[in-house]
Amino acid sequence: MGADTVTTDWPEIIARLERRQIDLCAVLRVSRQTLWYWREGHRKPNGDHASKIIELDRESVNHC
């Protein structure tokens, strides 16, 4: 199994960050439309955006 078989629940992670009142549009410098696509599961973040979302999620979990 390669890394591409790993499934990440992007809508859940994004919802968790939004519940913690993290302004993902500002932090990631993406439009509300892009964030909506990710939140609804129509598209997946990749590259730097995916890495930053995972980093923010880990940080917010550790600070709660």
PDB file of N, CA and C in Angstrom:
ATOM      1  N   MET A   1       0.835  -1.195   0.000  1.00  0.00           N
ATOM      2  CA  MET A   1       0.000   0.000   0.000  1.00  0.00           C
ATOM      3  C   MET A   1       0.871   1.246   0.000  1.00  0.00           C
ATOM      4  N   GLY A   2       0.578   2.133  -0.933  1.00  0.00           N
ATOM      5  CA  GLY A   2       1.324   3.370  -1.019  1.00  0.00           C
ATOM      6  C   GLY A   2       0.645   4.479  -0.254  1.00  0.00           C
ATOM      7  N   ALA A   3       1.308   5.618  -0.207  1.00  0.00           N
ATOM      8  CA  ALA A   3       0.767   6.775   0.506  1.00  0.00           C
ATOM      9  C   ALA A   3      -0.544   7.252  -0.109  1.00  0.00           C
ATOM     10  N   ASP A   4      -0.744   6.978  -1.409  1.00  0.00           N
ATOM     11  CA  ASP A   4      -1.957   7.445  -2.064  1.00  0.00           C
ATOM     12  C   ASP A   4      -3.201   6.675  -1.626  1.00  0.00           C
ATOM     13  N   THR A   5      -3.020   5.571  -0.897  1.00  0.00           N
ATOM     14  CA  THR A   5      -4.172   4.810  -0.425  1.00  0.00           C
ATOM     15  C   THR A   5      -4.649   5.300   0.941  1.00  0.00           C
ATOM     16  N   VAL A   6      -3.885   6.173   1.569  1.00  0.00           N
ATOM     17  CA  VAL A   6      -4.274   6.715   2.861  1.00  0.00           C
ATOM     18  C   VAL A   6      -5.433   7.686   2.656  1.00  0.00           C
ATOM     19  N   THR A   7      -6.477   7.500   3.434  1.00  0.00           N
ATOM     20  CA  THR A   7      -7.647   8.361   3.319  1.00  0.00           C
ATOM     21  C   THR A   7      -7.653   9.368   4.463  1.00  0.00           C
ATOM     22  N   THR A   8      -7.773  10.631   4.118  1.00  0.00           N
ATOM     23  CA  THR A   8      -7.864  11.693   5.105  1.00  0.00           C
ATOM     24  C   THR A   8      -9.262  12.287   5.016  1.00  0.00           C
ATOM     25  N   ASP A   9      -9.911  12.428   6.143  1.00  0.00           N
ATOM     26  CA  ASP A   9     -11.259  12.993   6.190  1.00  0.00           C
ATOM     27  C   ASP A   9     -11.146  14.513   6.255  1.00  0.00           C
ATOM     28  N   TRP A  10     -10.888  15.120   5.095  1.00  0.00           N
ATOM     29  CA  TRP A  10     -10.693  16.570   5.039  1.00  0.00           C
ATOM     30  C   TRP A  10     -11.890  17.337   5.573  1.00  0.00           C
ATOM     31  N   PRO A  11     -13.133  16.977   5.203  1.00  0.00           N
ATOM     32  CA  PRO A  11     -14.265  17.730   5.758  1.00  0.00           C
ATOM     33  C   PRO A  11     -14.298  17.710   7.292  1.00  0.00           C
ATOM     34  N   GLU A  12     -13.971  16.590   7.892  1.00  0.00           N
ATOM     35  CA  GLU A  12     -13.973  16.509   9.355  1.00  0.00           C
ATOM     36  C   GLU A  12     -12.868  17.355   9.963  1.00  0.00           C
ATOM     37  N   ILE A  13     -11.679  17.298   9.394  1.00  0.00           N
ATOM     38  CA  ILE A  13     -10.567  18.097   9.911  1.00  0.00           C
ATOM     39  C   ILE A  13     -10.883  19.584   9.784  1.00  0.00           C
ATOM     40  N   ILE A  14     -11.403  19.989   8.644  1.00  0.00           N
ATOM     41  CA  ILE A  14     -11.753  21.396   8.432  1.00  0.00           C
ATOM     42  C   ILE A  14     -12.838  21.835   9.405  1.00  0.00           C
ATOM     43  N   ALA A  15     -13.843  21.000   9.609  1.00  0.00           N
ATOM     44  CA  ALA A  15     -14.912  21.329  10.566  1.00  0.00           C
ATOM     45  C   ALA A  15     -14.338  21.482  11.975  1.00  0.00           C
ATOM     46  N   ARG A  16     -13.423  20.605  12.340  1.00  0.00           N
ATOM     47  CA  ARG A  16     -12.808  20.666  13.676  1.00  0.00           C
ATOM     48  C   ARG A  16     -12.042  21.974  13.846  1.00  0.00           C
ATOM     49  N   LEU A  17     -11.301  22.378  12.818  1.00  0.00           N
ATOM     50  CA  LEU A  17     -10.550  23.632  12.898  1.00  0.00           C
ATOM     51  C   LEU A  17     -11.492  24.835  12.954  1.00  0.00           C
ATOM     52  N   GLU A  18     -12.569  24.789  12.195  1.00  0.00           N
ATOM     53  CA  GLU A  18     -13.537  25.889  12.222  1.00  0.00           C
ATOM     54  C   GLU A  18     -14.241  25.974  13.575  1.00  0.00           C
ATOM     55  N   ARG A  19     -14.504  24.839  14.207  1.00  0.00           N
ATOM     56  CA  ARG A  19     -15.099  24.863  15.554  1.00  0.00           C
ATOM     57  C   ARG A  19     -14.157  25.524  16.544  1.00  0.00           C
ATOM     58  N   ARG A  20     -12.872  25.440  16.262  1.00  0.00           N
ATOM     59  CA  ARG A  20     -11.869  26.080  17.123  1.00  0.00           C
ATOM     60  C   ARG A  20     -11.617  27.526  16.695  1.00  0.00           C
ATOM     61  N   GLN A  21     -12.448  28.007  15.783  1.00  0.00           N
ATOM     62  CA  GLN A  21     -12.437  29.382  15.297  1.00  0.00           C
ATOM     63  C   GLN A  21     -11.122  29.774  14.629  1.00  0.00           C
ATOM     64  N   ILE A  22     -10.555  28.846  13.872  1.00  0.00           N
ATOM     65  CA  ILE A  22      -9.374  29.133  13.076  1.00  0.00           C
ATOM     66  C   ILE A  22      -9.851  29.599  11.705  1.00  0.00           C
ATOM     67  N   ASP A  23      -9.423  30.776  11.306  1.00  0.00           N
ATOM     68  CA  ASP A  23      -9.817  31.353  10.017  1.00  0.00           C
ATOM     69  C   ASP A  23      -8.946  30.743   8.918  1.00  0.00           C
ATOM     70  N   LEU A  24      -9.404  29.634   8.374  1.00  0.00           N
ATOM     71  CA  LEU A  24      -8.613  28.904   7.389  1.00  0.00           C
ATOM     72  C   LEU A  24      -8.370  29.691   6.115  1.00  0.00           C
ATOM     73  N   CYS A  25      -9.331  30.496   5.698  1.00  0.00           N
ATOM     74  CA  CYS A  25      -9.131  31.311   4.484  1.00  0.00           C
ATOM     75  C   CYS A  25      -7.942  32.241   4.666  1.00  0.00           C
ATOM     76  N   ALA A  26      -7.857  32.876   5.812  1.00  0.00           N
ATOM     77  CA  ALA A  26      -6.763  33.807   6.084  1.00  0.00           C
ATOM     78  C   ALA A  26      -5.441  33.066   6.266  1.00  0.00           C
ATOM     79  N   VAL A  27      -5.465  31.999   7.031  1.00  0.00           N
ATOM     80  CA  VAL A  27      -4.233  31.268   7.320  1.00  0.00           C
ATOM     81  C   VAL A  27      -3.661  30.620   6.061  1.00  0.00           C
ATOM     82  N   LEU A  28      -4.540  30.022   5.264  1.00  0.00           N
ATOM     83  CA  LEU A  28      -4.094  29.297   4.073  1.00  0.00           C
ATOM     84  C   LEU A  28      -4.034  30.172   2.823  1.00  0.00           C
ATOM     85  N   ARG A  29      -4.605  31.380   2.938  1.00  0.00           N
ATOM     86  CA  ARG A  29      -4.673  32.313   1.810  1.00  0.00           C
ATOM     87  C   ARG A  29      -5.396  31.678   0.618  1.00  0.00           C
ATOM     88  N   VAL A  30      -6.593  31.159   0.931  1.00  0.00           N
ATOM     89  CA  VAL A  30      -7.460  30.590  -0.107  1.00  0.00           C
ATOM     90  C   VAL A  30      -8.807  31.288  -0.046  1.00  0.00           C
ATOM     91  N   SER A  31      -9.562  31.166  -1.115  1.00  0.00           N
ATOM     92  CA  SER A  31     -10.883  31.792  -1.166  1.00  0.00           C
ATOM     93  C   SER A  31     -11.886  30.978  -0.345  1.00  0.00           C
ATOM     94  N   ARG A  32     -12.991  31.611  -0.013  1.00  0.00           N
ATOM     95  CA  ARG A  32     -14.070  30.900   0.682  1.00  0.00           C
ATOM     96  C   ARG A  32     -14.625  29.787  -0.192  1.00  0.00           C
ATOM     97  N   GLN A  33     -14.613  30.004  -1.509  1.00  0.00           N
ATOM     98  CA  GLN A  33     -15.108  28.980  -2.428  1.00  0.00           C
ATOM     99  C   GLN A  33     -14.216  27.736  -2.388  1.00  0.00           C
ATOM    100  N   THR A  34     -12.914  27.941  -2.396  1.00  0.00           N
ATOM    101  CA  THR A  34     -11.990  26.805  -2.304  1.00  0.00           C
ATOM    102  C   THR A  34     -12.204  26.051  -1.005  1.00  0.00           C
ATOM    103  N   LEU A  35     -12.327  26.783   0.078  1.00  0.00           N
ATOM    104  CA  LEU A  35     -12.553  26.151   1.380  1.00  0.00           C
ATOM    105  C   LEU A  35     -13.878  25.385   1.372  1.00  0.00           C
ATOM    106  N   TRP A  36     -14.892  25.950   0.735  1.00  0.00           N
ATOM    107  CA  TRP A  36     -16.187  25.278   0.636  1.00  0.00           C
ATOM    108  C   TRP A  36     -16.041  23.951  -0.105  1.00  0.00           C
ATOM    109  N   TYR A  37     -15.318  23.937  -1.218  1.00  0.00           N
ATOM    110  CA  TYR A  37     -15.098  22.690  -1.962  1.00  0.00           C
ATOM    111  C   TYR A  37     -14.445  21.634  -1.073  1.00  0.00           C
ATOM    112  N   TRP A  38     -13.457  22.039  -0.298  1.00  0.00           N
ATOM    113  CA  TRP A  38     -12.783  21.100   0.600  1.00  0.00           C
ATOM    114  C   TRP A  38     -13.724  20.638   1.701  1.00  0.00           C
ATOM    115  N   ARG A  39     -14.476  21.581   2.287  1.00  0.00           N
ATOM    116  CA  ARG A  39     -15.384  21.266   3.393  1.00  0.00           C
ATOM    117  C   ARG A  39     -16.473  20.303   2.959  1.00  0.00           C
ATOM    118  N   GLU A  40     -16.948  20.484   1.741  1.00  0.00           N
ATOM    119  CA  GLU A  40     -18.029  19.632   1.227  1.00  0.00           C
ATOM    120  C   GLU A  40     -17.511  18.328   0.621  1.00  0.00           C
ATOM    121  N   GLY A  41     -16.215  18.188   0.499  1.00  0.00           N
ATOM    122  CA  GLY A  41     -15.635  16.966  -0.039  1.00  0.00           C
ATOM    123  C   GLY A  41     -15.620  16.888  -1.556  1.00  0.00           C
ATOM    124  N   HIS A  42     -15.870  18.005  -2.243  1.00  0.00           N
ATOM    125  CA  HIS A  42     -15.858  18.027  -3.698  1.00  0.00           C
ATOM    126  C   HIS A  42     -14.437  18.011  -4.254  1.00  0.00           C
ATOM    127  N   ARG A  43     -13.519  18.560  -3.491  1.00  0.00           N
ATOM    128  CA  ARG A  43     -12.104  18.579  -3.849  1.00  0.00           C
ATOM    129  C   ARG A  43     -11.303  18.328  -2.582  1.00  0.00           C
ATOM    130  N   LYS A  44     -10.033  18.005  -2.773  1.00  0.00           N
ATOM    131  CA  LYS A  44      -9.151  17.758  -1.641  1.00  0.00           C
ATOM    132  C   LYS A  44      -7.984  18.732  -1.688  1.00  0.00           C
ATOM    133  N   PRO A  45      -7.603  19.253  -0.536  1.00  0.00           N
ATOM    134  CA  PRO A  45      -6.406  20.093  -0.508  1.00  0.00           C
ATOM    135  C   PRO A  45      -5.189  19.221  -0.812  1.00  0.00           C
ATOM    136  N   ASN A  46      -4.165  19.830  -1.360  1.00  0.00           N
ATOM    137  CA  ASN A  46      -2.946  19.069  -1.619  1.00  0.00           C
ATOM    138  C   ASN A  46      -1.735  19.924  -1.328  1.00  0.00           C
ATOM    139  N   GLY A  47      -0.583  19.338  -1.402  1.00  0.00           N
ATOM    140  CA  GLY A  47       0.667  20.064  -1.225  1.00  0.00           C
ATOM    141  C   GLY A  47       0.752  20.840   0.071  1.00  0.00           C
ATOM    142  N   ASP A  48       1.143  22.106  -0.059  1.00  0.00           N
ATOM    143  CA  ASP A  48       1.333  22.958   1.118  1.00  0.00           C
ATOM    144  C   ASP A  48       0.044  23.141   1.912  1.00  0.00           C
ATOM    145  N   HIS A  49      -1.085  23.250   1.227  1.00  0.00           N
ATOM    146  CA  HIS A  49      -2.356  23.430   1.931  1.00  0.00           C
ATOM    147  C   HIS A  49      -2.677  22.220   2.797  1.00  0.00           C
ATOM    148  N   ALA A  50      -2.520  21.034   2.254  1.00  0.00           N
ATOM    149  CA  ALA A  50      -2.797  19.816   3.021  1.00  0.00           C
ATOM    150  C   ALA A  50      -1.873  19.723   4.231  1.00  0.00           C
ATOM    151  N   SER A  51      -0.604  19.994   4.022  1.00  0.00           N
ATOM    152  CA  SER A  51       0.368  19.939   5.121  1.00  0.00           C
ATOM    153  C   SER A  51       0.021  20.926   6.221  1.00  0.00           C
ATOM    154  N   LYS A  52      -0.356  22.143   5.827  1.00  0.00           N
ATOM    155  CA  LYS A  52      -0.685  23.176   6.815  1.00  0.00           C
ATOM    156  C   LYS A  52      -1.950  22.828   7.579  1.00  0.00           C
ATOM    157  N   ILE A  53      -2.951  22.272   6.895  1.00  0.00           N
ATOM    158  CA  ILE A  53      -4.186  21.878   7.579  1.00  0.00           C
ATOM    159  C   ILE A  53      -3.888  20.807   8.622  1.00  0.00           C
ATOM    160  N   ILE A  54      -3.083  19.822   8.267  1.00  0.00           N
ATOM    161  CA  ILE A  54      -2.728  18.760   9.216  1.00  0.00           C
ATOM    162  C   ILE A  54      -1.935  19.338  10.380  1.00  0.00           C
ATOM    163  N   GLU A  55      -1.015  20.241  10.088  1.00  0.00           N
ATOM    164  CA  GLU A  55      -0.230  20.892  11.145  1.00  0.00           C
ATOM    165  C   GLU A  55      -1.130  21.674  12.096  1.00  0.00           C
ATOM    166  N   LEU A  56      -2.061  22.449  11.554  1.00  0.00           N
ATOM    167  CA  LEU A  56      -2.992  23.220  12.389  1.00  0.00           C
ATOM    168  C   LEU A  56      -3.848  22.301  13.247  1.00  0.00           C
ATOM    169  N   ASP A  57      -4.275  21.191  12.677  1.00  0.00           N
ATOM    170  CA  ASP A  57      -5.097  20.246  13.426  1.00  0.00           C
ATOM    171  C   ASP A  57      -4.308  19.656  14.586  1.00  0.00           C
ATOM    172  N   ARG A  58      -3.078  19.289  14.344  1.00  0.00           N
ATOM    173  CA  ARG A  58      -2.236  18.732  15.422  1.00  0.00           C
ATOM    174  C   ARG A  58      -1.994  19.763  16.506  1.00  0.00           C
ATOM    175  N   GLU A  59      -1.707  21.004  16.086  1.00  0.00           N
ATOM    176  CA  GLU A  59      -1.469  22.070  17.064  1.00  0.00           C
ATOM    177  C   GLU A  59      -2.705  22.337  17.891  1.00  0.00           C
ATOM    178  N   SER A  60      -3.859  22.397  17.251  1.00  0.00           N
ATOM    179  CA  SER A  60      -5.078  22.734  17.986  1.00  0.00           C
ATOM    180  C   SER A  60      -5.479  21.610  18.927  1.00  0.00           C
ATOM    181  N   VAL A  61      -5.214  20.367  18.549  1.00  0.00           N
ATOM    182  CA  VAL A  61      -5.510  19.233  19.439  1.00  0.00           C
ATOM    183  C   VAL A  61      -4.607  19.283  20.650  1.00  0.00           C
ATOM    184  N   ASN A  62      -3.329  19.613  20.452  1.00  0.00           N
ATOM    185  CA  ASN A  62      -2.379  19.659  21.539  1.00  0.00           C
ATOM    186  C   ASN A  62      -2.633  20.817  22.503  1.00  0.00           C
ATOM    187  N   HIS A  63      -3.282  21.878  22.042  1.00  0.00           N
ATOM    188  CA  HIS A  63      -3.526  23.041  22.886  1.00  0.00           C
ATOM    189  C   HIS A  63      -4.852  23.002  23.610  1.00  0.00           C
ATOM    190  N   CYS A  64      -5.667  21.998  23.329  1.00  0.00           N
ATOM    191  CA  CYS A  64      -6.992  21.923  23.969  1.00  0.00           C
ATOM    192  C   CYS A  64      -6.907  21.230  25.306  1.00  0.00           C
TER     193      CYS A  64
END
